[in-house]
XYZ file of C-alpha atoms in Angstrom:
413
model
C -21.591 -30.517 -24.943
C -24.827 -32.352 -24.104
C -27.575 -32.858 -26.656
C -30.975 -34.505 -26.047
C -31.607 -37.191 -28.774
C -34.996 -38.374 -27.634
C -37.382 -38.258 -24.800
C -39.947 -41.089 -24.729
C -42.126 -39.057 -22.399
C -42.723 -42.129 -20.149
C -41.732 -42.861 -16.690
C -39.434 -45.694 -15.720
C -40.556 -48.290 -13.175
C -38.586 -46.287 -10.397
C -40.564 -43.119 -11.190
C -37.818 -41.321 -13.085
C -38.035 -39.920 -16.613
C -35.492 -41.288 -19.060
C -33.947 -39.630 -21.984
C -31.386 -40.602 -24.601
C -28.572 -37.920 -24.758
C -25.311 -37.479 -26.610
C -22.242 -36.064 -24.670
C -19.540 -34.718 -26.857
C -16.036 -34.391 -25.233
C -13.215 -32.647 -27.030
C -9.747 -33.779 -25.852
C -6.505 -31.828 -26.388
C -2.899 -31.833 -25.420
C -2.500 -31.187 -21.693
C 1.199 -30.286 -21.721
C 1.836 -26.752 -23.059
C 5.028 -24.847 -23.650
C 4.668 -21.116 -24.217
C 7.572 -18.908 -25.318
C 7.496 -15.116 -25.866
C 10.156 -12.678 -27.177
C 9.492 -9.101 -27.893
C 10.286 -5.439 -27.549
C 8.877 -2.811 -25.037
C 8.964 0.863 -25.208
C 8.598 2.650 -21.883
C 6.727 5.910 -21.198
C 8.866 9.050 -21.562
C 8.590 12.787 -21.982
C 8.205 14.151 -25.634
C 11.485 15.332 -26.991
C 13.748 13.142 -24.854
C 16.834 11.820 -26.424
C 16.833 8.711 -24.305
C 13.550 6.740 -24.805
C 13.809 3.442 -22.884
C 13.631 0.491 -25.209
C 13.477 -2.940 -23.540
C 13.606 -6.474 -24.705
C 11.323 -8.866 -22.921
C 10.963 -12.603 -22.883
C 9.015 -15.235 -21.092
C 8.838 -19.049 -20.843
C 6.261 -21.273 -19.144
C 5.803 -25.053 -19.072
C 2.379 -26.383 -17.811
C 0.409 -29.582 -17.394
C -3.272 -28.820 -17.364
C -4.303 -32.351 -16.257
C -1.641 -33.350 -13.715
C -1.978 -36.922 -12.524
C -5.347 -37.037 -14.319
C -6.779 -34.792 -11.575
C -7.624 -31.722 -13.729
C -4.865 -29.851 -11.753
C -2.832 -27.297 -13.718
C 0.854 -27.440 -12.513
C 3.648 -25.492 -14.095
C 6.640 -23.160 -13.836
C 7.138 -19.819 -15.517
C 9.861 -17.247 -15.894
C 10.158 -13.884 -17.488
C 12.826 -11.326 -17.945
C 13.095 -7.756 -19.363
C 15.976 -5.258 -19.557
C 17.250 -2.257 -21.597
C 18.245 -3.348 -24.995
C 21.341 -1.128 -24.790
C 22.518 -2.412 -21.355
C 21.594 -6.057 -21.021
C 24.730 -6.727 -18.911
C 23.311 -4.557 -16.033
C 21.423 -7.237 -14.408
C 20.414 -5.232 -11.334
C 19.735 -1.847 -13.079
C 16.470 -0.060 -12.606
C 15.045 -1.448 -15.798
C 16.107 -5.015 -15.273
C 13.297 -7.353 -14.191
C 13.343 -10.972 -13.278
C 10.588 -13.394 -12.184
C 10.595 -17.127 -11.857
C 8.605 -19.753 -9.835
C 6.114 -22.593 -9.861
C 2.252 -22.433 -9.741
C -0.714 -24.665 -9.267
C -4.369 -24.224 -10.206
C -7.209 -26.339 -8.944
C -10.554 -25.299 -10.700
C -12.515 -27.687 -8.494
C -11.083 -27.239 -4.995
C -11.747 -30.402 -2.871
C -14.474 -31.253 -5.368
C -16.384 -27.980 -4.870
C -16.865 -25.186 -7.408
C -14.206 -23.089 -5.693
C -11.129 -22.429 -7.611
C -7.607 -22.162 -6.100
C -4.586 -20.422 -7.655
C -1.300 -20.667 -5.784
C 2.087 -19.152 -6.796
C 5.564 -19.294 -5.313
C 7.662 -16.680 -6.971
C 10.929 -14.825 -6.706
C 10.887 -11.377 -8.351
C 13.348 -8.622 -8.848
C 12.542 -5.344 -10.514
C 10.631 -2.135 -9.935
C 7.633 -2.103 -7.633
C 4.077 -1.852 -8.959
C 4.295 1.898 -8.473
C 7.772 2.059 -10.173
C 9.073 4.384 -7.409
C 11.574 1.870 -5.944
C 13.518 -1.367 -6.848
C 12.851 -4.560 -4.944
C 13.864 -8.128 -4.457
C 10.767 -10.093 -3.467
C 9.978 -13.718 -2.512
C 6.216 -14.461 -2.069
C 3.832 -17.255 -1.583
C 0.258 -16.433 -2.682
C -2.917 -18.551 -2.530
C -6.183 -17.048 -4.121
C -9.444 -18.888 -3.393
C -12.373 -17.783 -5.480
C -15.915 -18.367 -6.595
C -17.478 -17.211 -9.727
C -21.237 -16.930 -9.090
C -22.286 -15.956 -12.545
C -20.134 -17.942 -14.988
C -20.995 -21.329 -13.234
C -24.557 -20.786 -14.395
C -24.043 -18.864 -17.627
C -20.680 -20.019 -19.032
C -21.619 -18.856 -22.569
C -21.335 -15.215 -21.447
C -17.774 -15.160 -20.584
C -16.457 -12.426 -18.203
C -19.747 -11.066 -17.044
C -20.917 -11.572 -13.481
C -20.177 -11.569 -9.774
C -16.879 -13.084 -8.542
C -15.609 -13.372 -4.947
C -11.997 -13.943 -3.991
C -9.874 -14.055 -0.926
C -6.095 -13.582 -1.381
C -3.617 -14.772 1.189
C 0.046 -13.756 0.831
C 3.327 -14.080 2.670
C 6.234 -12.046 1.315
C 9.770 -11.243 2.160
C 11.279 -8.254 0.445
C 13.941 -5.518 0.531
C 13.944 -2.314 -1.369
C 16.359 0.418 -2.603
C 15.666 3.726 -4.204
C 15.994 4.301 -7.945
C 19.344 5.446 -9.253
C 20.208 9.089 -9.142
C 23.007 10.496 -11.298
C 24.083 6.961 -12.059
C 24.582 6.222 -8.347
C 22.576 3.206 -7.121
C 21.419 3.260 -3.475
C 21.983 0.089 -1.359
C 19.225 -2.252 -0.489
C 17.495 -1.832 2.898
C 16.757 -4.564 5.364
C 14.301 -7.449 4.676
C 10.740 -6.910 5.464
C 8.460 -9.809 6.267
C 4.638 -9.343 5.921
C 1.449 -11.364 5.754
C -1.729 -9.954 4.194
C -5.365 -11.187 3.732
C -7.493 -9.588 1.134
C -11.117 -10.493 0.351
C -12.608 -8.784 -2.810
C -15.861 -8.677 -4.692
C -15.980 -7.988 -8.457
C -19.143 -7.446 -10.432
C -18.459 -7.048 -14.129
C -21.422 -6.380 -16.444
C -19.513 -5.092 -19.472
C -20.079 -6.797 -22.716
C -16.430 -7.553 -23.084
C -13.656 -7.019 -20.515
C -10.984 -6.476 -23.266
C -12.750 -3.869 -25.432
C -15.974 -2.950 -23.722
C -18.715 -0.994 -25.571
C -21.326 -1.007 -22.833
C -22.082 -2.007 -19.267
C -20.341 -1.320 -15.947
C -17.783 -2.707 -13.640
C -17.318 -2.587 -9.842
C -14.590 -3.938 -7.630
C -14.503 -3.614 -3.827
C -11.471 -4.911 -1.906
C -10.378 -4.793 1.787
C -6.902 -5.714 2.994
C -5.412 -6.524 6.393
C -1.562 -6.367 6.551
C 0.748 -7.225 9.304
C 4.633 -6.855 9.127
C 7.344 -8.191 11.386
C 8.543 -4.679 12.029
C 5.164 -3.535 13.541
C 4.959 -5.956 16.531
C 1.904 -7.603 15.011
C 0.181 -4.254 14.500
C -2.610 -4.493 11.852
C -2.841 -2.054 8.981
C -6.004 -1.908 6.846
C -6.650 -0.670 3.285
C -9.919 -0.364 1.318
C -10.355 0.384 -2.450
C -13.415 0.870 -4.509
C -13.003 0.825 -8.356
C -15.899 1.715 -10.713
C -16.264 2.095 -14.390
C -19.304 2.764 -16.653
C -19.309 2.208 -20.454
C -21.805 3.851 -22.746
C -22.170 3.576 -26.589
C -23.726 5.990 -28.966
C -24.362 6.195 -32.808
C -24.300 2.313 -33.129
C -21.061 1.872 -31.111
C -19.161 4.564 -33.159
C -18.745 6.673 -30.011
C -17.751 5.089 -26.695
C -17.807 7.113 -23.520
C -16.066 5.613 -20.491
C -15.907 7.430 -17.012
C -14.043 5.641 -14.266
C -13.622 6.318 -10.518
C -11.209 4.971 -7.845
C -11.444 5.785 -4.168
C -9.145 4.424 -1.464
C -8.515 4.691 2.288
C -5.837 3.309 4.637
C -5.823 2.979 8.390
C -2.207 2.729 9.646
C 0.283 4.738 11.728
C 3.306 2.870 10.468
C 5.942 4.584 8.231
C 6.304 3.582 4.764
C 9.631 1.805 5.407
C 7.855 -0.641 7.789
C 5.105 -1.472 5.309
C 5.243 -3.643 2.236
C 5.927 -1.843 -1.177
C 2.896 -0.239 -2.754
C 0.737 -0.329 0.266
C 0.438 3.414 0.620
C -0.993 5.399 -2.167
C 1.035 7.098 -4.922
C -0.389 8.078 -8.344
C 0.926 9.048 -11.698
C 2.044 7.331 -14.896
C 0.417 4.618 -16.913
C 0.196 0.898 -16.590
C 0.668 1.242 -12.831
C -1.639 0.627 -9.879
C -2.915 4.296 -9.769
C -2.513 5.680 -13.340
C -2.731 9.431 -14.111
C -1.365 9.843 -17.608
C 0.846 12.812 -18.334
C 2.719 12.593 -14.917
C 5.743 10.708 -14.155
C 5.465 7.463 -12.134
C 4.461 7.931 -8.395
C 4.951 11.685 -8.792
C 1.574 12.563 -7.092
C 2.119 11.835 -3.446
C 0.862 12.931 0.008
C 3.398 15.535 0.679
C 4.696 17.130 -2.595
C 8.043 17.567 -1.023
C 6.728 19.774 1.843
C 6.749 19.150 5.548
C 3.140 20.441 5.793
C 1.970 18.119 8.589
C 3.110 15.535 11.050
C 2.824 12.755 8.642
C 5.148 14.634 6.099
C 7.490 15.936 8.669
C 8.241 12.397 10.023
C 8.878 11.130 6.506
C 10.855 13.993 4.849
C 14.432 15.073 5.707
C 14.817 17.583 8.435
C 15.722 20.569 6.203
C 14.094 23.504 4.672
C 10.409 23.487 3.631
C 11.476 22.250 0.099
C 14.802 20.448 -0.288
C 16.747 19.462 -3.387
C 16.695 15.639 -3.027
C 13.440 14.415 -1.445
C 11.508 11.171 -1.571
C 7.951 10.753 -2.502
C 5.728 9.969 0.434
C 2.722 7.558 0.287
C -0.588 8.747 1.507
C -3.615 7.109 3.341
C -6.313 8.801 1.109
C -6.726 8.541 -2.570
C -9.208 9.773 -5.239
C -8.753 9.124 -8.925
C -11.068 9.788 -11.910
C -10.959 9.438 -15.696
C -13.149 10.195 -18.674
C -12.340 8.667 -22.051
C -13.957 9.018 -25.442
C -13.200 6.557 -28.269
C -14.370 6.624 -31.938
C -13.158 4.785 -35.068
C -10.736 6.424 -37.578
C -12.713 5.085 -40.487
C -9.323 4.588 -42.206
C -8.425 1.128 -41.111
C -10.524 -1.589 -39.423
C -10.205 -1.823 -35.755
C -8.212 1.456 -35.503
C -9.629 4.081 -33.118
C -8.955 7.508 -31.904
C -9.301 8.539 -28.265
C -9.557 11.679 -26.161
C -9.224 11.608 -22.354
C -8.929 13.529 -19.120
C -7.351 12.122 -15.906
C -7.186 13.479 -12.460
C -5.562 12.114 -9.247
C -5.206 13.275 -5.564
C -3.362 11.786 -2.727
C -3.334 12.983 0.823
C -1.919 11.957 4.213
C -5.455 11.479 5.402
C -8.943 12.262 4.190
C -9.487 15.286 6.428
C -6.625 16.989 4.704
C -7.903 16.363 1.159
C -8.284 19.762 -0.598
C -8.590 21.095 -4.133
C -4.874 21.877 -4.320
C -4.217 18.209 -4.129
C -5.881 17.355 -7.407
C -3.534 17.001 -10.440
C -5.432 16.854 -13.705
C -4.228 16.027 -17.286
C -5.669 15.863 -20.780
C -4.602 14.051 -23.869
C -5.377 11.838 -26.862
C -4.058 8.879 -28.555
C -4.678 5.772 -30.865
C -6.022 2.319 -30.184
C -5.272 -0.632 -32.498
C -7.455 -3.638 -31.562
C -5.407 -6.669 -32.398
C -7.778 -9.554 -33.480
C -10.527 -7.003 -33.049
C -10.217 -7.270 -29.191
C -6.979 -6.523 -27.487
C -5.962 -2.752 -27.565
C -2.482 -1.627 -28.147
C -2.335 1.996 -26.818
C -0.285 5.049 -27.702
C -1.334 8.108 -25.509
C 0.023 11.617 -25.472
C -0.951 13.512 -22.286
C -0.208 16.866 -20.917
C -0.430 17.676 -17.128
C -2.330 20.772 -16.285
C -0.323 21.035 -12.982
C 3.345 20.329 -12.226
C 4.714 18.666 -9.274
C 8.173 18.777 -7.505
C 8.865 15.333 -8.966
C 7.213 15.742 -12.418
C 7.528 19.125 -14.425
C 4.723 20.223 -16.692
C 5.695 18.636 -19.919
C 4.013 16.321 -22.429
C 4.561 12.643 -22.038
C 4.052 9.769 -24.415
C 2.659 6.460 -22.972
C 2.829 3.089 -24.697
C 0.751 0.280 -23.222
C -1.603 -2.587 -23.773
C -5.240 -2.852 -22.517
C -7.350 0.031 -21.212
C -6.949 1.844 -17.978
C -9.561 1.473 -15.223
């Protein structure tokens, strides 16, 4: 904090104006040890007798002023697994992650910030449609245009980043009838992803007004494709409106994506092609099972699907989900206080998602809508813990038309 104590209003002999200022510097401990232990309830259909309950734990050690250079260096680890089967260390619910990281908020003395991570991860993919073992090295270089000039308004403004990642991974399908498929071959890939984010919401954790935009473009090359480039573009938008003195919050959201590639899903990195469904995933549509909205729906309706699905009847008994190259998702959510407890809110929402092999084959029958409601408890008045009950208005081959309960933290975009 810098405060001006006095300004004599006269010029010094060298022509500069002089002032007396007081600079207040608050120092703290730079070495930090964080530990977390808790329980997690996974999303599941209503009425099921087997709701997945997981224990979760994490540990991180960091030095936020390494060698007196304002570098943040540390190592972190986290683990989660079913509470009734902790001995199954490679089961579908077992998750492991460990690795060092480094953050430089003044990269080479500039106002660029650099975040680097070297991690090993084992667990479900971000779409939760497969199980993977993953080693990755990622470096993210960014610049915050707004917060450097207006740091008192945290979270609002324009940010630019470029992510560079090298990964080695191998995947297997999820268990079927207690049978666990073997892992496939290792896939090596490199990707570069520039992105622009403009956040004008009044608070990124519990927004009550403003808007949010994110545009990203990604170039990917894998060792299996003979250096053939694949491209992906995604646009995410959200608008937040308040009425009746912030007692009614209306939040429409939109997500659009396109991919340019001729490579099969097995030759691309996990989660590159689009699959939607579930909550707390990259493409959420509440009420549906994870990754149950895909490009083919179990049918060999075009060349893209015919090449990916087994050579059998039009619909077969055991079929995989197939990622698409075109995606459109939307959501409308209403929130209002319960007036019973402070920071306790009701919500009603509608989600819809569509995935297609390509944009020219996008049609009304690909859209899968759902409706539902839930509760929000704002911990410390900001961080929302969510319980959502959603019902899909259309079923899929992979997700029957049944009500599902979703437990999560933070809002969906």
